[in-house]
Short mmCIF file of C-alpha atoms in Angstrom, two decimals:
data_model
loop_
_atom_site.label_atom_id
_atom_site.label_comp_id
_atom_site.label_asym_id
_atom_site.label_seq_id
_atom_site.Cartn_x
_atom_site.Cartn_y
_atom_site.Cartn_z
CA UNK A 1 199.01 102.93 48.50
CA UNK A 2 196.54 101.28 46.13
CA UNK A 3 197.87 99.58 43.03
CA UNK A 4 197.13 101.38 39.77
CA UNK A 5 194.93 99.32 37.49
CA UNK A 6 195.76 98.87 33.83
CA UNK A 7 192.34 98.95 32.21
CA UNK A 8 193.76 97.78 28.88
CA UNK A 9 195.42 94.63 30.19
CA UNK A 10 193.60 91.34 29.57
CA UNK A 11 192.67 89.40 32.71
CA UNK A 12 191.18 85.92 33.10
CA UNK A 13 188.22 85.43 35.45
CA UNK A 14 187.90 81.67 35.18
CA UNK A 15 184.56 81.89 33.34
CA UNK A 16 183.76 82.50 29.73
CA UNK A 17 181.74 85.14 27.91
CA UNK A 18 178.17 83.97 27.31
CA UNK A 19 178.29 85.35 23.75
CA UNK A 20 181.68 84.27 22.38
CA UNK A 21 182.85 81.71 24.98
CA UNK A 22 186.17 83.50 25.57
CA UNK A 23 187.78 84.11 28.99
CA UNK A 24 189.70 87.31 28.23
CA UNK A 25 188.42 90.45 29.96
CA UNK A 26 189.29 94.12 30.33
CA UNK A 27 188.51 95.65 33.72
CA UNK A 28 186.42 98.82 34.02
CA UNK A 29 186.80 101.58 36.65
CA UNK A 30 184.71 101.27 39.82
CA UNK A 31 182.68 104.49 40.13
CA UNK A 32 181.87 104.30 43.87
CA UNK A 33 183.58 102.94 46.97
CA UNK A 34 181.34 100.34 48.56
CA UNK A 35 178.21 101.73 46.89
CA UNK A 36 176.15 101.04 43.81
CA UNK A 37 172.55 101.39 42.67
CA UNK A 38 169.71 99.30 41.30
CA UNK A 39 167.48 100.62 38.54
CA UNK A 40 164.73 101.52 41.03
CA UNK A 41 167.13 103.82 42.93
CA UNK A 42 167.86 101.38 45.77
CA UNK A 43 171.38 101.66 47.16
CA UNK A 44 173.55 98.54 47.52
CA UNK A 45 176.51 98.34 49.89
CA UNK A 46 178.74 96.70 47.31
CA UNK A 47 180.85 98.27 44.58
CA UNK A 48 180.05 98.20 40.89
CA UNK A 49 182.78 96.03 39.36
CA UNK A 50 182.30 95.37 35.65
CA UNK A 51 184.47 94.30 32.74
CA UNK A 52 184.48 94.20 28.94
CA UNK A 53 184.92 91.02 26.90
CA UNK A 54 188.03 91.71 24.83
CA UNK A 55 186.68 89.60 21.96
CA UNK A 56 183.06 90.74 21.48
CA UNK A 57 182.60 93.84 23.65
CA UNK A 58 179.99 92.41 26.05
CA UNK A 59 179.99 93.96 29.54
CA UNK A 60 179.31 91.83 32.61
CA UNK A 61 180.10 91.82 36.33
CA UNK A 62 183.57 90.78 37.42
CA UNK A 63 182.06 88.71 40.24
CA UNK A 64 179.62 85.96 39.30
CA UNK A 65 176.03 86.83 40.20
CA UNK A 66 173.74 84.36 41.93
CA UNK A 67 170.17 83.36 41.09
CA UNK A 68 168.81 84.18 44.52
CA UNK A 69 170.27 87.69 44.58
CA UNK A 70 169.09 88.56 41.06
CA UNK A 71 165.54 87.36 41.74
CA UNK A 72 165.52 89.30 45.00
CA UNK A 73 166.37 92.55 43.18
CA UNK A 74 162.98 92.37 41.45
CA UNK A 75 161.02 90.94 44.35
CA UNK A 76 158.67 92.60 46.87
CA UNK A 77 160.91 95.61 47.50
CA UNK A 78 161.53 96.60 43.84
CA UNK A 79 159.79 99.94 43.38
CA UNK A 80 160.46 101.14 39.83
CA UNK A 81 156.89 100.45 38.73
CA UNK A 82 155.28 101.31 42.04
CA UNK A 83 153.08 104.16 40.78
CA UNK A 84 150.00 104.67 38.68
CA UNK A 85 150.74 103.84 35.02
CA UNK A 86 151.15 106.49 32.33
CA UNK A 87 151.57 109.62 34.39
CA UNK A 88 154.04 112.45 33.85
CA UNK A 89 157.22 111.69 31.93
CA UNK A 90 156.44 107.97 31.72
CA UNK A 91 153.34 108.52 29.56
CA UNK A 92 155.23 110.30 26.79
CA UNK A 93 158.16 107.90 26.91
CA UNK A 94 156.00 104.80 26.60
CA UNK A 95 154.06 106.37 23.75
CA UNK A 96 157.37 106.86 21.92
CA UNK A 97 158.26 103.20 22.47
CA UNK A 98 154.86 102.11 21.15
CA UNK A 99 155.29 104.29 18.04
CA UNK A 100 158.80 102.92 17.47
CA UNK A 101 157.58 99.33 17.76
CA UNK A 102 154.63 100.02 15.46
CA UNK A 103 156.78 101.56 12.74
CA UNK A 104 159.45 98.84 13.03
CA UNK A 105 157.22 95.82 12.50
CA UNK A 106 155.97 97.22 9.19
CA UNK A 107 152.51 96.01 8.13
CA UNK A 108 152.32 93.33 10.81
CA UNK A 109 149.17 93.78 12.90
CA UNK A 110 148.98 91.36 15.82
CA UNK A 111 145.71 89.97 17.11
CA UNK A 112 147.37 89.36 20.48
CA UNK A 113 150.28 90.91 22.40
CA UNK A 114 152.35 89.51 25.26
CA UNK A 115 154.83 91.77 27.07
CA UNK A 116 157.59 90.13 29.12
CA UNK A 117 158.67 92.29 32.05
CA UNK A 118 155.92 94.88 31.72
CA UNK A 119 156.38 96.79 35.00
CA UNK A 120 153.16 98.58 35.96
CA UNK A 121 151.72 98.01 32.49
CA UNK A 122 152.34 101.51 31.17
CA UNK A 123 153.75 100.36 27.81
CA UNK A 124 151.18 97.58 27.57
CA UNK A 125 148.47 100.23 27.78
CA UNK A 126 150.09 102.23 24.95
CA UNK A 127 150.37 99.08 22.82
CA UNK A 128 146.69 98.36 23.45
CA UNK A 129 145.93 101.83 22.12
CA UNK A 130 148.31 101.45 19.17
CA UNK A 131 146.91 98.03 18.20
CA UNK A 132 143.39 98.65 19.42
CA UNK A 133 141.92 95.37 18.23
CA UNK A 134 144.63 93.22 19.87
CA UNK A 135 144.20 91.31 23.11
CA UNK A 136 147.11 92.13 25.42
CA UNK A 137 148.68 90.46 28.45
CA UNK A 138 151.72 91.32 30.55
CA UNK A 139 154.05 89.29 32.77
CA UNK A 140 156.11 91.01 35.48
CA UNK A 141 158.23 89.70 38.41
CA UNK A 142 157.83 92.79 40.62
CA UNK A 143 154.86 92.42 42.95
CA UNK A 144 154.49 96.17 43.30
CA UNK A 145 154.38 96.68 39.56
CA UNK A 146 151.80 93.92 39.13
CA UNK A 147 149.62 95.39 41.85
CA UNK A 148 149.69 98.85 40.27
CA UNK A 149 148.84 97.41 36.86
CA UNK A 150 145.95 95.34 38.19
CA UNK A 151 144.59 98.31 40.14
CA UNK A 152 144.44 100.18 36.83
CA UNK A 153 142.54 97.33 35.20
CA UNK A 154 145.46 96.05 33.11
CA UNK A 155 145.80 92.30 32.42
CA UNK A 156 149.16 91.75 34.14
CA UNK A 157 150.29 88.59 35.98
CA UNK A 158 153.21 87.99 38.34
CA UNK A 159 155.97 85.82 36.84
CA UNK A 160 159.75 85.65 36.88
CA UNK A 161 160.54 85.04 33.22
CA UNK A 162 163.19 82.43 32.49
CA UNK A 163 162.73 79.48 30.20
CA UNK A 164 159.69 77.91 28.58
CA UNK A 165 157.93 76.93 31.81
CA UNK A 166 157.73 80.54 33.00
CA UNK A 167 155.44 81.52 30.10
CA UNK A 168 153.33 78.37 30.00
CA UNK A 169 149.72 79.31 29.31
CA UNK A 170 150.62 82.68 27.79
CA UNK A 171 151.25 83.57 24.15
CA UNK A 172 150.99 86.36 21.61
CA UNK A 173 151.33 87.14 17.94
CA UNK A 174 153.64 89.92 19.07
CA UNK A 175 155.92 89.19 22.04
CA UNK A 176 157.58 92.34 23.34
CA UNK A 177 160.35 92.92 25.88
CA UNK A 178 161.55 96.46 26.63
CA UNK A 179 164.70 96.98 28.71
CA UNK A 180 164.47 93.63 30.47
CA UNK A 181 167.05 91.30 28.94
CA UNK A 182 169.99 93.24 30.42
CA UNK A 183 168.57 92.41 33.88
CA UNK A 184 168.44 88.65 33.27
CA UNK A 185 171.11 86.29 34.53
CA UNK A 186 170.59 83.93 31.57
CA UNK A 187 169.62 85.97 28.49
CA UNK A 188 169.38 82.94 26.18
CA UNK A 189 166.93 81.29 28.57
CA UNK A 190 164.90 84.50 28.60
CA UNK A 191 164.84 84.53 24.80
CA UNK A 192 163.76 80.90 24.76
CA UNK A 193 160.79 81.94 26.87
CA UNK A 194 159.96 84.52 24.20
CA UNK A 195 160.31 81.84 21.50
CA UNK A 196 157.99 79.51 23.40
CA UNK A 197 155.41 82.29 23.77
CA UNK A 198 155.25 83.63 20.22
CA UNK A 199 152.52 82.23 18.02
CA UNK A 200 153.29 80.72 14.61
CA UNK A 201 153.88 83.52 12.12
CA UNK A 202 154.38 86.03 14.92
CA UNK A 203 157.21 88.39 15.86
CA UNK A 204 159.43 88.89 18.90
CA UNK A 205 160.64 92.45 19.57
CA UNK A 206 163.46 92.95 22.09
CA UNK A 207 164.68 96.42 23.09
CA UNK A 208 167.63 97.10 25.38
CA UNK A 209 170.29 99.77 25.92
CA UNK A 210 172.82 100.05 23.07
CA UNK A 211 176.09 98.92 24.60
CA UNK A 212 178.10 100.23 21.66
CA UNK A 213 177.86 103.68 23.28
CA UNK A 214 179.15 104.40 26.79
CA UNK A 215 176.36 105.82 28.92
CA UNK A 216 174.55 105.79 32.23
CA UNK A 217 173.26 102.23 31.77
CA UNK A 218 176.73 101.04 32.79
CA UNK A 219 176.12 102.48 36.28
CA UNK A 220 173.27 100.19 37.34
CA UNK A 221 174.17 97.10 39.33
CA UNK A 222 171.15 95.16 38.05
CA UNK A 223 172.18 95.76 34.45
CA UNK A 224 173.98 92.43 34.54
CA UNK A 225 175.10 92.87 30.93
CA UNK A 226 175.61 95.63 28.39
CA UNK A 227 175.06 94.34 24.87
CA UNK A 228 176.52 95.54 21.59
CA UNK A 229 174.15 94.94 18.63
CA UNK A 230 176.13 91.89 17.47
CA UNK A 231 175.90 90.43 20.98
CA UNK A 232 172.10 90.54 20.91
CA UNK A 233 171.94 89.09 17.41
CA UNK A 234 174.14 86.16 18.44
CA UNK A 235 172.11 85.48 21.59
CA UNK A 236 168.84 85.59 19.68
CA UNK A 237 170.21 83.08 17.18
CA UNK A 238 171.43 80.88 20.03
CA UNK A 239 167.92 80.75 21.48
CA UNK A 240 166.47 79.19 18.33
CA UNK A 241 164.82 82.39 17.11
CA UNK A 242 165.68 83.83 13.71
CA UNK A 243 166.92 87.45 13.80
CA UNK A 244 165.26 89.29 10.91
CA UNK A 245 165.98 92.97 11.58
CA UNK A 246 167.80 95.29 13.97
CA UNK A 247 167.81 99.03 14.40
CA UNK A 248 168.89 101.82 16.68
CA UNK A 249 166.36 103.95 18.51
CA UNK A 250 165.04 107.22 17.04
CA UNK A 251 166.36 110.60 18.17
CA UNK A 252 163.63 111.03 20.77
CA UNK A 253 164.74 107.76 22.44
CA UNK A 254 168.55 107.89 22.26
CA UNK A 255 170.75 105.08 23.47
CA UNK A 256 168.65 101.99 22.73
CA UNK A 257 168.60 99.18 20.19
CA UNK A 258 165.93 96.85 18.87
CA UNK A 259 166.10 93.41 17.38
CA UNK A 260 163.14 91.76 15.68
CA UNK A 261 163.02 87.97 15.51
CA UNK A 262 160.68 85.18 14.49
CA UNK A 263 160.49 81.41 14.40
CA UNK A 264 160.23 81.64 10.61
CA UNK A 265 160.72 84.63 8.30
CA UNK A 266 157.46 86.44 7.39
CA UNK A 267 158.32 87.12 3.74
CA UNK A 268 155.18 89.12 3.06
CA UNK A 269 156.34 91.87 5.44
CA UNK A 270 159.42 92.66 3.37
CA UNK A 271 162.08 92.29 6.07
CA UNK A 272 165.62 91.95 4.67
CA UNK A 273 166.64 88.41 3.77
CA UNK A 274 169.91 88.88 5.61
CA UNK A 275 171.37 91.58 7.81
CA UNK A 276 174.67 91.99 9.60
CA UNK A 277 175.37 93.98 12.75
CA UNK A 278 177.81 96.85 12.32
CA UNK A 279 181.47 96.14 12.95
CA UNK A 280 183.13 98.00 15.80
CA UNK A 281 186.50 98.30 17.49
CA UNK A 282 186.31 96.64 20.93
CA UNK A 283 189.43 98.40 22.20
CA UNK A 284 188.07 101.80 21.22
CA UNK A 285 184.68 100.99 22.72
CA UNK A 286 186.32 99.85 25.95
CA UNK A 287 188.40 103.05 26.09
CA UNK A 288 185.17 105.07 25.88
CA UNK A 289 183.68 103.07 28.74
CA UNK A 290 186.83 103.56 30.82
CA UNK A 291 186.69 107.31 30.20
CA UNK A 292 182.99 107.51 31.07
CA UNK A 293 183.25 105.51 34.30
CA UNK A 294 186.41 107.36 35.33
CA UNK A 295 184.47 110.62 35.12
CA UNK A 296 181.86 109.16 37.44
CA UNK A 297 184.57 107.86 39.74
CA UNK A 298 185.97 111.40 39.99
CA UNK A 299 182.57 113.12 40.03
CA UNK A 300 182.24 113.65 43.77
CA UNK A 301 185.55 115.48 44.19
CA UNK A 302 185.04 117.59 41.07
CA UNK A 303 181.51 118.57 42.02
CA UNK A 304 182.59 119.53 45.52
CA UNK A 305 185.33 121.79 44.16
CA UNK A 306 182.91 123.43 41.73
CA UNK A 307 180.13 123.86 44.27
CA UNK A 308 182.55 125.56 46.68
CA UNK A 309 182.65 128.56 44.32
CA UNK A 310 178.89 129.13 44.59
CA UNK A 311 176.60 130.20 47.38
CA UNK A 312 173.79 127.75 46.63
CA UNK A 313 173.37 124.69 44.42
CA UNK A 314 170.09 123.74 42.81
CA UNK A 315 169.63 120.45 40.94
CA UNK A 316 167.24 120.40 38.00
CA UNK A 317 165.64 116.95 37.79
CA UNK A 318 164.51 114.29 40.24
CA UNK A 319 164.87 111.22 38.05
CA UNK A 320 167.50 108.64 37.20
CA UNK A 321 170.45 111.02 36.87
CA UNK A 322 169.77 112.68 40.22
CA UNK A 323 169.56 109.26 41.88
CA UNK A 324 172.89 108.27 40.36
CA UNK A 325 174.45 111.45 41.76
CA UNK A 326 173.10 110.54 45.21
CA UNK A 327 174.95 107.21 45.06
CA UNK A 328 178.18 108.07 43.25
CA UNK A 329 178.71 111.64 44.55
CA UNK A 330 177.62 111.40 48.20
CA UNK A 331 179.69 114.35 49.49
CA UNK A 332 178.40 116.68 46.78
CA UNK A 333 174.89 115.40 47.50
CA UNK A 334 175.17 116.71 51.03
CA UNK A 335 175.84 120.22 49.69
CA UNK A 336 172.68 120.50 47.58
CA UNK A 337 170.15 123.10 48.65
CA UNK A 338 167.07 122.10 46.65
CA UNK A 339 165.67 120.45 43.55
CA UNK A 340 163.61 122.01 40.80
CA UNK A 341 161.42 120.66 37.99
CA UNK A 342 158.93 122.24 35.64
CA UNK A 343 155.76 120.66 37.00
CA UNK A 344 156.52 118.95 40.33
CA UNK A 345 154.16 116.21 41.46
CA UNK A 346 156.08 115.92 44.73
CA UNK A 347 157.30 118.50 47.24
CA UNK A 348 160.25 116.45 48.52
CA UNK A 349 163.04 114.33 47.06
CA UNK A 350 165.09 112.27 49.57
CA UNK A 351 164.56 114.97 52.19
CA UNK A 352 165.29 117.98 49.94
CA UNK A 353 162.59 120.46 48.91
CA UNK A 354 161.30 120.30 45.32
CA UNK A 355 160.12 123.60 43.87
CA UNK A 356 158.57 124.50 40.49
CA UNK A 357 160.88 126.17 38.01
CA UNK A 358 158.57 129.18 37.78
CA UNK A 359 159.53 130.11 41.35
CA UNK A 360 163.27 130.04 40.62
CA UNK A 361 165.21 133.23 39.92
CA UNK A 362 168.65 133.30 38.34
CA UNK A 363 171.32 134.64 40.69
CA UNK A 364 175.04 135.06 39.84
CA UNK A 365 176.17 133.30 43.02
CA UNK A 366 174.09 130.16 42.47
CA UNK A 367 174.85 126.97 40.51
CA UNK A 368 172.35 124.91 38.54
CA UNK A 369 173.28 121.24 38.19
CA UNK A 370 171.42 119.65 35.30
CA UNK A 371 170.55 116.04 36.22
CA UNK A 372 168.31 114.92 33.37
CA UNK A 373 168.44 112.32 30.63
CA UNK A 374 170.71 112.82 27.63
CA UNK A 375 167.76 113.43 25.29
CA UNK A 376 166.71 116.50 27.35
CA UNK A 377 170.13 118.00 28.03
CA UNK A 378 170.77 120.22 25.01
CA UNK A 379 167.46 122.10 24.90
CA UNK A 380 167.15 122.40 28.66
CA UNK A 381 170.69 123.67 29.23
CA UNK A 382 170.21 126.26 26.47
CA UNK A 383 166.95 127.39 28.05
CA UNK A 384 168.47 127.70 31.53
CA UNK A 385 171.54 129.56 30.32
CA UNK A 386 169.34 131.95 28.35
CA UNK A 387 167.52 132.66 31.62
CA UNK A 388 170.83 133.61 33.27
CA UNK A 389 171.60 130.45 35.27
CA UNK A 390 175.11 129.05 35.80
CA UNK A 391 174.59 125.55 34.38
CA UNK A 392 176.67 122.39 34.79
CA UNK A 393 175.47 119.19 33.09
CA UNK A 394 176.25 116.14 35.21
CA UNK A 395 176.24 113.56 32.40
CA UNK A 396 178.56 115.55 30.09
CA UNK A 397 181.43 115.62 32.53
CA UNK A 398 184.51 115.32 30.34
CA UNK A 399 183.53 118.10 27.95
CA UNK A 400 183.00 120.58 30.78
CA UNK A 401 185.85 119.85 33.15
CA UNK A 402 188.57 118.53 30.88
CA UNK A 403 187.93 120.76 27.86
#
């Protein structure tokens, strides 16, 4: 009989938090037995074991990660950017990021842009459109992403970004990093690379998931850290950059945070002279994470029980949430009949047929599992229910099964 874990008991791992230098951790539930997932959908045969720093709220792995393994995650086999840039959902999402960046840096108009960790260059292209007179360059460790970018004529170079040497020869008035720092083993070293690359009088913009809210970003093995806003501010300051503003993402991009930094404050842009990250209760935050990961730990059994009451199960969505279900609910995955999306660009998803929504008819004996991002859930579930479908939203587990 396995020992019950007290998720609110402080444990010592023999290594300190990179933000606050404290060795006092709170364990988090493990959502899958011997399985976890990288951000490109690849399955790892090792469990996802993470913990919360009891002092500052940072999340990291229980087991120390090694340089070689982390670099390998984003090597030749990493496939997240292995497609033509700016197609389908990606095009709209990157446009929203570009608009958010543009509105956040006020009147600043860069003559040059450098993106660190640019994938296939899809955001870089949107930034080139947004700041049409700026010269733009991207650096990316994934060979597949670089190849796709270069095939599309985008100025992207292969580089694993860590420290000043990794950006030597590259610079920009605006240095941008979107959802990269959480993948880095040494975030301060990554930020020092950004500092080395930004031109005098320029800005550094870093975006990453907002760790002050429990969400799906906790489920990715290669998210080596989950940062609360104060965590990012402290790390930026520790890199030698000056934090000058921070903000949460707009409604159309829920769950992210941005920090803007510089080597010296650009007074003419009107950024606040001082700002402080919001205070939060670490114990309460940790409890939310425990609840969220426990729901994913129990997902497979609960889905199987629910699916048993229906003749067929259709999953709406073939993105991140569906991939997470494949890893953390393997038995339920085997019971799926098909996938559906509005405008499918593929006819198959991991061996299952993908059909357009227009071909789907609502039937009382069928279940519709909604596996889409949080920003799409409310409108889509309302639309499907109005059409007569029996809908269950995967990423709103506690409110549906425990209510």
